[in-house]
Short mmCIF file of C-alpha atoms and ligand atoms in Angstrom, two decimals:
data_model
loop_
_atom_site.label_atom_id
_atom_site.label_comp_id
_atom_site.label_asym_id
_atom_site.label_seq_id
_atom_site.Cartn_x
_atom_site.Cartn_y
_atom_site.Cartn_z
CA MET A 26 0.56 -97.50 -18.22
CA ALA A 27 1.37 -94.25 -16.07
CA ALA A 28 3.84 -92.05 -17.34
CA ARG A 29 7.32 -92.01 -15.89
CA ALA A 30 8.05 -89.02 -14.16
CA GLU A 31 11.59 -89.55 -13.02
CA HIS A 32 14.04 -88.47 -15.61
CA PRO A 33 17.09 -88.02 -13.17
CA VAL A 34 19.62 -87.53 -15.86
CA PHE A 35 17.82 -85.60 -18.37
CA ALA A 36 16.43 -83.60 -15.72
CA ARG A 37 19.88 -82.43 -14.54
CA PHE A 38 21.08 -81.76 -18.08
CA PHE A 39 18.32 -79.86 -18.90
CA HIS A 40 18.24 -77.51 -15.97
CA LEU A 41 22.12 -77.16 -16.69
CA LEU A 42 21.61 -76.20 -20.25
CA PHE A 43 18.41 -74.16 -20.00
CA SER A 44 19.38 -72.02 -17.06
CA GLY A 45 22.61 -71.11 -18.67
CA PRO A 46 23.25 -70.59 -22.35
CA ALA A 47 19.90 -71.54 -23.58
CA GLN A 48 18.22 -69.09 -21.06
CA ARG A 49 19.80 -66.25 -22.34
CA GLN A 50 18.32 -67.10 -25.98
CA LEU A 51 15.00 -68.28 -24.49
CA ALA A 52 14.46 -65.05 -22.21
CA PRO A 53 12.60 -62.95 -24.73
CA VAL A 54 10.71 -65.78 -26.23
CA ARG A 55 9.45 -66.79 -22.50
CA SER A 56 8.58 -63.12 -21.73
CA GLU A 57 6.34 -62.99 -25.02
CA LEU A 58 4.73 -66.34 -24.29
CA VAL A 59 3.52 -64.94 -21.01
CA ALA A 60 2.95 -61.40 -22.01
CA SER A 61 -0.29 -59.76 -20.73
CA LEU A 62 -1.56 -62.77 -18.97
CA SER A 63 -3.82 -61.88 -16.02
CA GLY A 64 -5.69 -63.52 -13.25
CA THR A 65 -5.02 -67.28 -12.05
CA VAL A 66 -2.77 -68.88 -14.71
CA LEU A 67 -1.89 -72.58 -14.92
CA GLU A 68 1.46 -73.76 -16.10
CA VAL A 69 1.98 -77.33 -16.72
CA GLY A 70 5.55 -79.06 -16.86
CA ALA A 71 7.02 -76.02 -15.45
CA GLY A 72 10.34 -77.59 -15.17
CA SER A 73 12.77 -75.81 -12.90
CA GLY A 74 10.56 -72.85 -12.82
CA LEU A 75 12.57 -70.84 -15.57
CA SER A 76 9.62 -69.03 -16.76
CA PHE A 77 8.30 -67.87 -13.44
CA GLN A 78 10.52 -64.65 -13.40
CA HIS A 79 8.83 -63.71 -16.86
CA TYR A 80 5.11 -63.71 -15.82
CA PRO A 81 3.57 -59.99 -16.13
CA PRO A 82 2.23 -58.04 -12.97
CA GLY A 83 -1.33 -58.57 -13.95
CA VAL A 84 -0.80 -62.41 -12.89
CA GLN A 85 -2.52 -62.79 -9.37
CA GLU A 86 -1.75 -66.61 -8.72
CA LEU A 87 0.18 -69.11 -10.73
CA ILE A 88 -0.49 -72.80 -9.96
CA ALA A 89 2.45 -74.63 -11.75
CA PHE A 90 2.51 -78.55 -12.15
CA GLU A 91 5.81 -80.53 -12.45
CA PRO A 92 5.96 -84.23 -12.16
CA GLU A 93 9.73 -84.63 -12.32
CA PRO A 94 11.03 -84.69 -8.77
CA TYR A 95 14.51 -82.96 -9.27
CA LEU A 96 12.82 -80.02 -11.53
CA ARG A 97 9.88 -79.68 -9.11
CA ALA A 98 12.29 -78.93 -6.23
CA LYS A 99 14.16 -76.28 -8.51
CA ALA A 100 10.82 -74.82 -9.25
CA VAL A 101 9.76 -74.57 -5.50
CA ARG A 102 12.91 -72.80 -5.03
CA ALA A 103 12.42 -70.08 -8.02
CA SER A 104 8.81 -69.84 -6.74
CA SER A 105 10.00 -68.12 -3.56
CA ASP A 106 11.65 -65.37 -5.76
CA ALA A 107 8.55 -64.30 -7.53
CA SER A 108 6.61 -61.28 -6.34
CA PHE A 109 3.17 -62.77 -6.63
CA PRO A 110 1.81 -66.12 -5.12
CA ILE A 111 3.06 -69.33 -6.98
CA THR A 112 2.02 -72.97 -5.99
CA VAL A 113 4.21 -75.66 -7.42
CA ARG A 114 2.52 -79.04 -7.30
CA ASP A 115 3.19 -82.55 -8.31
CA GLY A 116 0.91 -83.45 -11.15
CA SER A 117 0.64 -84.58 -14.78
CA ALA A 118 -1.08 -82.75 -17.65
CA GLU A 119 -3.30 -85.64 -18.39
CA SER A 120 -4.85 -85.46 -14.78
CA LEU A 121 -5.09 -81.96 -13.22
CA PRO A 122 -6.62 -81.91 -9.95
CA LEU A 123 -8.59 -78.60 -10.66
CA GLU A 124 -12.10 -77.59 -11.14
CA ASP A 125 -13.57 -77.36 -14.45
CA ASP A 126 -13.36 -73.57 -15.92
CA SER A 127 -11.24 -72.71 -12.79
CA VAL A 128 -8.50 -70.82 -14.50
CA ASP A 129 -7.94 -67.67 -16.89
CA ALA A 130 -5.14 -69.09 -18.83
CA ALA A 131 -2.75 -72.01 -19.30
CA VAL A 132 0.95 -72.10 -20.27
CA VAL A 133 2.69 -74.80 -21.90
CA SER A 134 6.43 -74.45 -22.86
CA LEU A 135 8.42 -77.37 -24.29
CA VAL A 136 5.94 -79.96 -22.68
CA LEU A 137 3.50 -81.30 -25.13
CA CYS A 138 6.29 -82.98 -27.09
CA SER A 139 6.87 -85.05 -23.57
CA VAL A 140 3.43 -85.78 -22.35
CA GLN A 141 2.34 -89.50 -22.85
CA ASP A 142 -1.15 -88.72 -23.99
CA LEU A 143 -1.16 -85.46 -26.15
CA ASP A 144 -4.83 -85.62 -26.58
CA GLY A 145 -5.68 -86.34 -23.11
CA ALA A 146 -3.35 -83.62 -21.78
CA LEU A 147 -5.25 -80.94 -24.15
CA SER A 148 -8.69 -82.17 -23.13
CA GLU A 149 -7.62 -81.48 -19.48
CA LEU A 150 -6.27 -77.99 -20.21
CA SER A 151 -9.46 -77.21 -22.15
CA ARG A 152 -11.47 -78.54 -19.03
CA VAL A 153 -9.81 -76.41 -16.62
CA LEU A 154 -9.58 -73.31 -18.60
CA ARG A 155 -12.63 -71.09 -18.45
CA PRO A 156 -14.42 -70.45 -21.57
CA GLY A 157 -12.45 -67.98 -23.93
CA GLY A 158 -9.37 -68.57 -21.60
CA GLN A 159 -6.11 -68.49 -23.45
CA LEU A 160 -3.70 -71.46 -24.07
CA ARG A 161 -0.22 -69.89 -24.43
CA PHE A 162 2.32 -72.77 -26.47
CA LEU A 163 5.92 -72.63 -27.22
CA GLU A 164 6.53 -76.22 -28.68
CA HIS A 165 8.64 -77.60 -31.19
CA VAL A 166 6.76 -79.63 -33.70
CA ARG A 167 7.29 -81.87 -36.83
CA SER A 168 9.20 -80.42 -39.70
CA PRO A 169 7.54 -79.53 -43.07
CA GLY A 170 10.86 -80.57 -44.64
CA SER A 171 10.95 -84.12 -45.75
CA ARG A 172 14.52 -84.99 -44.80
CA MET A 173 14.11 -83.56 -41.36
CA GLN A 174 10.70 -85.01 -40.88
CA ARG A 175 11.95 -88.56 -41.76
CA ALA A 176 14.68 -88.08 -39.36
CA GLN A 177 12.33 -87.01 -36.67
CA LEU A 178 9.98 -90.06 -37.39
CA ILE A 179 12.87 -92.29 -37.15
CA LEU A 180 14.22 -91.04 -34.19
CA ASP A 181 10.59 -91.22 -32.27
CA ARG A 182 9.44 -94.67 -33.73
CA SER A 183 12.79 -96.24 -32.76
CA GLY A 184 12.65 -94.78 -29.25
CA ILE A 185 16.02 -93.25 -29.43
CA TRP A 186 14.76 -89.68 -29.05
CA PRO A 187 12.39 -90.45 -26.13
CA THR A 188 15.18 -92.31 -24.37
CA LEU A 189 17.59 -89.62 -24.84
CA ALA A 190 15.36 -86.70 -24.10
CA GLY A 191 13.07 -87.45 -20.94
CA GLY A 192 10.41 -88.98 -22.89
CA CYS A 193 10.33 -85.85 -25.62
CA HIS A 194 8.95 -86.79 -29.08
CA CYS A 195 10.30 -84.72 -31.98
CA SER A 196 7.76 -85.46 -34.60
CA ARG A 197 4.61 -84.28 -32.80
CA GLU A 198 2.28 -82.30 -34.90
CA THR A 199 1.14 -80.27 -31.88
CA VAL A 200 -0.52 -77.33 -33.53
CA GLN A 201 -2.82 -79.45 -35.41
CA ALA A 202 -3.42 -81.39 -32.19
CA ILE A 203 -4.43 -78.10 -30.40
CA GLN A 204 -6.66 -77.25 -33.15
CA GLN A 205 -8.49 -80.69 -33.18
CA ALA A 206 -8.97 -80.03 -29.33
CA SER A 207 -11.41 -77.46 -28.34
CA PHE A 208 -9.11 -74.71 -29.16
CA ALA A 209 -9.15 -71.82 -31.89
CA ILE A 210 -5.59 -70.67 -32.74
CA GLU A 211 -5.42 -66.97 -32.74
CA GLN A 212 -1.77 -66.56 -33.73
CA SER A 213 1.31 -68.71 -34.10
CA ARG A 214 4.69 -68.04 -35.70
CA ILE A 215 8.22 -69.93 -35.83
CA VAL A 216 10.79 -68.87 -33.52
CA ALA A 217 14.54 -69.80 -34.28
CA LEU A 218 15.83 -71.65 -31.25
CA GLY A 219 18.88 -73.41 -31.12
CA PRO A 220 20.92 -75.05 -34.17
CA ALA A 221 18.93 -75.72 -37.39
CA TRP A 222 20.05 -79.38 -37.55
CA MET A 223 18.52 -80.28 -34.09
CA PRO A 224 15.32 -82.38 -34.69
CA THR A 225 13.70 -80.18 -32.19
CA ASN A 226 13.15 -77.68 -34.83
CA PRO A 227 10.87 -75.96 -36.02
CA VAL A 228 9.73 -74.17 -32.82
CA VAL A 229 6.33 -72.89 -32.62
CA ILE A 230 5.15 -69.79 -30.29
CA GLY A 231 1.34 -69.20 -30.25
CA ARG A 232 -2.08 -68.18 -28.59
CA ALA A 233 -5.15 -70.18 -28.56
CA HIS A 234 -8.55 -69.71 -26.79
CA ARG A 235 -10.98 -72.43 -25.61
CA ARG A 236 -14.04 -72.41 -28.01
C1 SAM B 320 11.79 -79.70 -21.94
S1 SAM B 320 11.20 -79.44 -20.30
C2 SAM B 320 10.50 -77.84 -20.17
C3 SAM B 320 10.39 -77.33 -18.98
C4 SAM B 320 9.73 -76.11 -18.73
N1 SAM B 320 8.67 -76.02 -19.37
C5 SAM B 320 10.43 -74.98 -19.66
O1 SAM B 320 10.27 -74.36 -20.63
O2 SAM B 320 11.80 -74.70 -19.02
C6 SAM B 320 9.73 -80.47 -20.35
C7 SAM B 320 8.91 -80.68 -19.10
O3 SAM B 320 7.85 -81.35 -19.11
C8 SAM B 320 7.71 -82.38 -18.06
N2 SAM B 320 6.50 -83.24 -18.38
C9 SAM B 320 6.80 -84.45 -18.94
N3 SAM B 320 5.81 -85.29 -19.16
C10 SAM B 320 4.79 -84.20 -18.48
C11 SAM B 320 3.50 -84.59 -18.07
N4 SAM B 320 2.77 -85.76 -18.47
N5 SAM B 320 2.74 -83.52 -17.48
C12 SAM B 320 3.09 -82.48 -17.11
N6 SAM B 320 4.54 -82.23 -17.27
C13 SAM B 320 5.29 -83.25 -17.91
C14 SAM B 320 8.93 -82.51 -17.65
O4 SAM B 320 9.05 -83.12 -16.25
C15 SAM B 320 9.97 -81.34 -17.98
O5 SAM B 320 9.80 -80.57 -16.74
#
């Protein structure tokens, strides 16, 4: 079954929240996520393009995919303010219309929780990354704490969280999935984002490279 790309209510809520109060808290984290990247960079699930302003000067070109129409239109608008070329395209992480080994780095920011096929998306990211190219990730993952983990599993398995949050899953073991795909984790650490009681905790920022 194809992923449902349109989440009009969630998309508007997300953009309102994340371009306002959350963006202030996220700004340094977004800068850290893309720090020192260079060359041709791919961002999948770019949302409304809130990360575009954080890319460093070494980036020559950014190819951004966003399947949700409302957010994609915002991303197109954000791309016009950038000092380097950004192409915003419709497309999903599971099927990237790019050549093998064609990008120097790939960025996912709060996206792997929402893709329909996590392993398929990671396999595509690995295919289009040049050997040794970095995957930069900022993702919320399954909590190690038993009470929070139980709540996350209930929210996901009941469909409550994916329905409320535009297809997001709060109990994914994303760092393990990155490792099990053809990536070697170089660094990862937990960052404090949002209230601790939210099921979207913990949040991990990290770097991996294609083996
Ligand atoms: C929580 S938002 C994060 C947006 C943006 N990356 C940011 O950090 O502001 C999740 C994004 O993932 C996108 N998304 C969902 N499923 C996707 C898929 N299969 N492939 C690519 N993007 C997807 C959504 O449309 C949405 O823009």
